mmCIF file with all atom_site columns, C-alpha atoms in Angstrom:
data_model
loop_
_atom_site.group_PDB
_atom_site.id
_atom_site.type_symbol
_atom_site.label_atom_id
_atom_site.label_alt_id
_atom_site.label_comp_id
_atom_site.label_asym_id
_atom_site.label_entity_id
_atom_site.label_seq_id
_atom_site.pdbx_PDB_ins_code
_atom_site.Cartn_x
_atom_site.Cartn_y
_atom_site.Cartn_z
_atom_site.occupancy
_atom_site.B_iso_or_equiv
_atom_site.pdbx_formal_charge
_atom_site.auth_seq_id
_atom_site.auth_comp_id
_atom_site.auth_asym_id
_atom_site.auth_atom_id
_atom_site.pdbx_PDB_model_num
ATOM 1  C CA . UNK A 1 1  ? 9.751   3.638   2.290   1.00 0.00 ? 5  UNK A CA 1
ATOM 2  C CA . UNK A 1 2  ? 11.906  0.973   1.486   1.00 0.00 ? 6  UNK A CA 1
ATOM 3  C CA . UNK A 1 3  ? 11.072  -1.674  3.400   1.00 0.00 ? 7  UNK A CA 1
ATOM 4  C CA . UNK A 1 4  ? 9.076   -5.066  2.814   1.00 0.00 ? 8  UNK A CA 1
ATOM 5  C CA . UNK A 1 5  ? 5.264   -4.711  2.367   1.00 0.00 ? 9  UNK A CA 1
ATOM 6  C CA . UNK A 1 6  ? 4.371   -5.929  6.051   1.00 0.00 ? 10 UNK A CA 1
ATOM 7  C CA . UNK A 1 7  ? 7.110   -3.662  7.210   1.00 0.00 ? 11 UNK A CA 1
ATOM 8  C CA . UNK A 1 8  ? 5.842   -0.710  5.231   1.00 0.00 ? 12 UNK A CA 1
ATOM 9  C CA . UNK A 1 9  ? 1.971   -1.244  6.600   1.00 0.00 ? 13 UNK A CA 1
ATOM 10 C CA . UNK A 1 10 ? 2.908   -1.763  10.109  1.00 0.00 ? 14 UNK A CA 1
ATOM 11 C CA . UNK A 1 11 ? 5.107   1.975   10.066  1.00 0.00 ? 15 UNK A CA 1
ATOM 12 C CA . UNK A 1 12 ? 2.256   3.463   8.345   1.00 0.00 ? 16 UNK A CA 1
ATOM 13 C CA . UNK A 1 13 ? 0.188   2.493   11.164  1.00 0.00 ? 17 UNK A CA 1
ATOM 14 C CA . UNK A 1 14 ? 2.457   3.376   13.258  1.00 0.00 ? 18 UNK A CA 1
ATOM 15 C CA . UNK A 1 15 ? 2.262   6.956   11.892  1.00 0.00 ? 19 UNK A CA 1
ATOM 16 C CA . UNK A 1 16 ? -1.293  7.152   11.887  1.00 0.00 ? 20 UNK A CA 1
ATOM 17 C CA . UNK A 1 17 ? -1.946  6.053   15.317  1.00 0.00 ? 21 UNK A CA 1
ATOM 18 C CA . UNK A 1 18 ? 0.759   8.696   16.321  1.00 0.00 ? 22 UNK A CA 1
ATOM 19 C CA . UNK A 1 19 ? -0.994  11.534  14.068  1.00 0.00 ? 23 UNK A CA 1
ATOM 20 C CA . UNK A 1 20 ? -4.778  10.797  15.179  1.00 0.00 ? 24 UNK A CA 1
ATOM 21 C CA . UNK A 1 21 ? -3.255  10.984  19.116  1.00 0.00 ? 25 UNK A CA 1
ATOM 22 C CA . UNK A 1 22 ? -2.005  14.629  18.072  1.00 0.00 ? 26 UNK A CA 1
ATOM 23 C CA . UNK A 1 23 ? -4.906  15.856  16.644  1.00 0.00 ? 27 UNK A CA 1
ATOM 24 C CA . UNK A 1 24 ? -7.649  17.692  19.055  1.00 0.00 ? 28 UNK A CA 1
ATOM 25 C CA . UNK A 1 25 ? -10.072 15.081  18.553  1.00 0.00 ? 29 UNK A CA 1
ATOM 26 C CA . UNK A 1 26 ? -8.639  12.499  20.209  1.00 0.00 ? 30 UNK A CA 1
ATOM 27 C CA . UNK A 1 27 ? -7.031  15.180  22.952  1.00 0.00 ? 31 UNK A CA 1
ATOM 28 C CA . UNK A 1 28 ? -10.952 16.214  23.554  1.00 0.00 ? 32 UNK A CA 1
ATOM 29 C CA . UNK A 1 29 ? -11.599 12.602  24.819  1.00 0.00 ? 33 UNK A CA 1
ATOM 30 C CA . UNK A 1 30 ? -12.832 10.307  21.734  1.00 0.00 ? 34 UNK A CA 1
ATOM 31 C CA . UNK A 1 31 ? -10.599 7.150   20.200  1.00 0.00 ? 35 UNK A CA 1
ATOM 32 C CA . UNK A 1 32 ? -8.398  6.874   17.334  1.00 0.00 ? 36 UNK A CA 1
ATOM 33 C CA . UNK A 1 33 ? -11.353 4.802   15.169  1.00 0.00 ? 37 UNK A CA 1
ATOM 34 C CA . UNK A 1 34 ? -13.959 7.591   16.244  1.00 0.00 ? 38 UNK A CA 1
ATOM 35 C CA . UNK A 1 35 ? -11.620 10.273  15.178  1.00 0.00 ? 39 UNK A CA 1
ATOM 36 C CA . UNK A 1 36 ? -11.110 8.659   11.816  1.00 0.00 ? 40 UNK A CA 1
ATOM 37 C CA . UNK A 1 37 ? -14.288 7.538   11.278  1.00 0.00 ? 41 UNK A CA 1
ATOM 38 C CA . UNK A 1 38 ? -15.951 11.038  11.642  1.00 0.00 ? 42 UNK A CA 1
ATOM 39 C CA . UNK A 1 39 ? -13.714 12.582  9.581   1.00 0.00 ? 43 UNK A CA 1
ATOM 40 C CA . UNK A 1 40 ? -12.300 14.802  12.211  1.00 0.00 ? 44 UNK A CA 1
ATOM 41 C CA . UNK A 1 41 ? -8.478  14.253  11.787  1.00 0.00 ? 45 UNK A CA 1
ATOM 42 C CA . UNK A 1 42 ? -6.459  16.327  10.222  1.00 0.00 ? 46 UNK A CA 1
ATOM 43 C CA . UNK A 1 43 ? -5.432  16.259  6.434   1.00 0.00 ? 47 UNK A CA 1
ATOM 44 C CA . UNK A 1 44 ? -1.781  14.568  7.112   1.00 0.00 ? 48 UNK A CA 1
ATOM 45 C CA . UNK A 1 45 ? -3.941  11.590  9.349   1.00 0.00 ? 49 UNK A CA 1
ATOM 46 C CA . UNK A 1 46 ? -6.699  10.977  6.510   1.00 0.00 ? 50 UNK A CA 1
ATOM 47 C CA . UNK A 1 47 ? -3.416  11.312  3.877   1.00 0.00 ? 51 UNK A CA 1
ATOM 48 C CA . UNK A 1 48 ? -1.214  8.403   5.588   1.00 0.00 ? 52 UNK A CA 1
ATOM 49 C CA . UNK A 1 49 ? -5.411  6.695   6.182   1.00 0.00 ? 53 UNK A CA 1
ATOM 50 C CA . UNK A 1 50 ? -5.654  6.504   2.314   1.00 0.00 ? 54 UNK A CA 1
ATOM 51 C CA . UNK A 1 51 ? -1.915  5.193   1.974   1.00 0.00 ? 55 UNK A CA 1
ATOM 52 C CA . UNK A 1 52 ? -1.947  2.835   4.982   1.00 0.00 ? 56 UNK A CA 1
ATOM 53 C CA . UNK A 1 53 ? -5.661  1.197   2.937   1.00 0.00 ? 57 UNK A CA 1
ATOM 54 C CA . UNK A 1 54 ? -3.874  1.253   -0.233  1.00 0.00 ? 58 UNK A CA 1
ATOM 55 C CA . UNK A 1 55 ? -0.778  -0.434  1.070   1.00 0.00 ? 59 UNK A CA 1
ATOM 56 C CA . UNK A 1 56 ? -2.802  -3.175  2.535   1.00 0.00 ? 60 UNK A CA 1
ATOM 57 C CA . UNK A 1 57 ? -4.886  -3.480  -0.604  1.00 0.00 ? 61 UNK A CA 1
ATOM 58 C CA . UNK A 1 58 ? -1.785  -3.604  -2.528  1.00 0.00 ? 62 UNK A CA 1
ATOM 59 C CA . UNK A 1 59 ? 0.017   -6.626  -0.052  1.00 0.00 ? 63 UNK A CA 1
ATOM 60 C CA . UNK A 1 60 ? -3.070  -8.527  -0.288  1.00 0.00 ? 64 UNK A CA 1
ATOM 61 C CA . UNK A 1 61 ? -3.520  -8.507  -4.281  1.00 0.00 ? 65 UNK A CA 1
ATOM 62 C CA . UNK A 1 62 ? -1.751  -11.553 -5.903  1.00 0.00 ? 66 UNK A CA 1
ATOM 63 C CA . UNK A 1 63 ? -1.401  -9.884  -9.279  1.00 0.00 ? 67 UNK A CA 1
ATOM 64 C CA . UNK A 1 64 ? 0.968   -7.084  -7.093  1.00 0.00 ? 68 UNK A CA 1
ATOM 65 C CA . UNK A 1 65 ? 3.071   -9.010  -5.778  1.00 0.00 ? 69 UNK A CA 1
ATOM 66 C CA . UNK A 1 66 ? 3.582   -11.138 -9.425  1.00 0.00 ? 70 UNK A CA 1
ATOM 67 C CA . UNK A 1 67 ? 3.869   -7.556  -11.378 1.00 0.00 ? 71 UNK A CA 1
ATOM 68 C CA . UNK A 1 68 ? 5.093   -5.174  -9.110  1.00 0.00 ? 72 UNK A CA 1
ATOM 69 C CA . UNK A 1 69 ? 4.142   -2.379  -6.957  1.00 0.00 ? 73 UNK A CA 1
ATOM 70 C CA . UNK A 1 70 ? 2.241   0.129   -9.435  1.00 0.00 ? 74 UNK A CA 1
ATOM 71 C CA . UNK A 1 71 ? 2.318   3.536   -6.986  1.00 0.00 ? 75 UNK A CA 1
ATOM 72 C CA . UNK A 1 72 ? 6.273   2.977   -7.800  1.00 0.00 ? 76 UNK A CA 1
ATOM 73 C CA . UNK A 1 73 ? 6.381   3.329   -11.492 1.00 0.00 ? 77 UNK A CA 1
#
């Protein structure tokens, strides 16, 4: 993506929250954090999961935002 780093989290979300309501877990009843918490999403939700973490991580490490984004180089 090539948008700011609060951008970028918030359309990550965005795509998670969108992929966990697909998936049958949440269709057979439970919520978004239950689905993702017990491992029952798919591979694409627990993918954009791990990026959507990492992003955050990322936006909230000073040396980051002084050097660069690293998952770029």
């Amino acid at each position: 993506l090539d948008l700011k780093t609060g951008e970028e989290i918030i359309a990550i979300l965005e795509s998670l929250v969108r992929c966990v309501r697909q998936s049958d877990c949440f269709k057979h009843g439970r919520s978004v954090s239950d689905c993702l918490g017990a491992g029952q999403a798919e591979a694409e939700c627990s993918a954009l999961r791990i990026r959507w973490l990492e992003c955050r991580r990322r936006a909230a490490d000073a040396r980051s935002r002084i050097q660069g984004n690293k998952l770029d180089k």
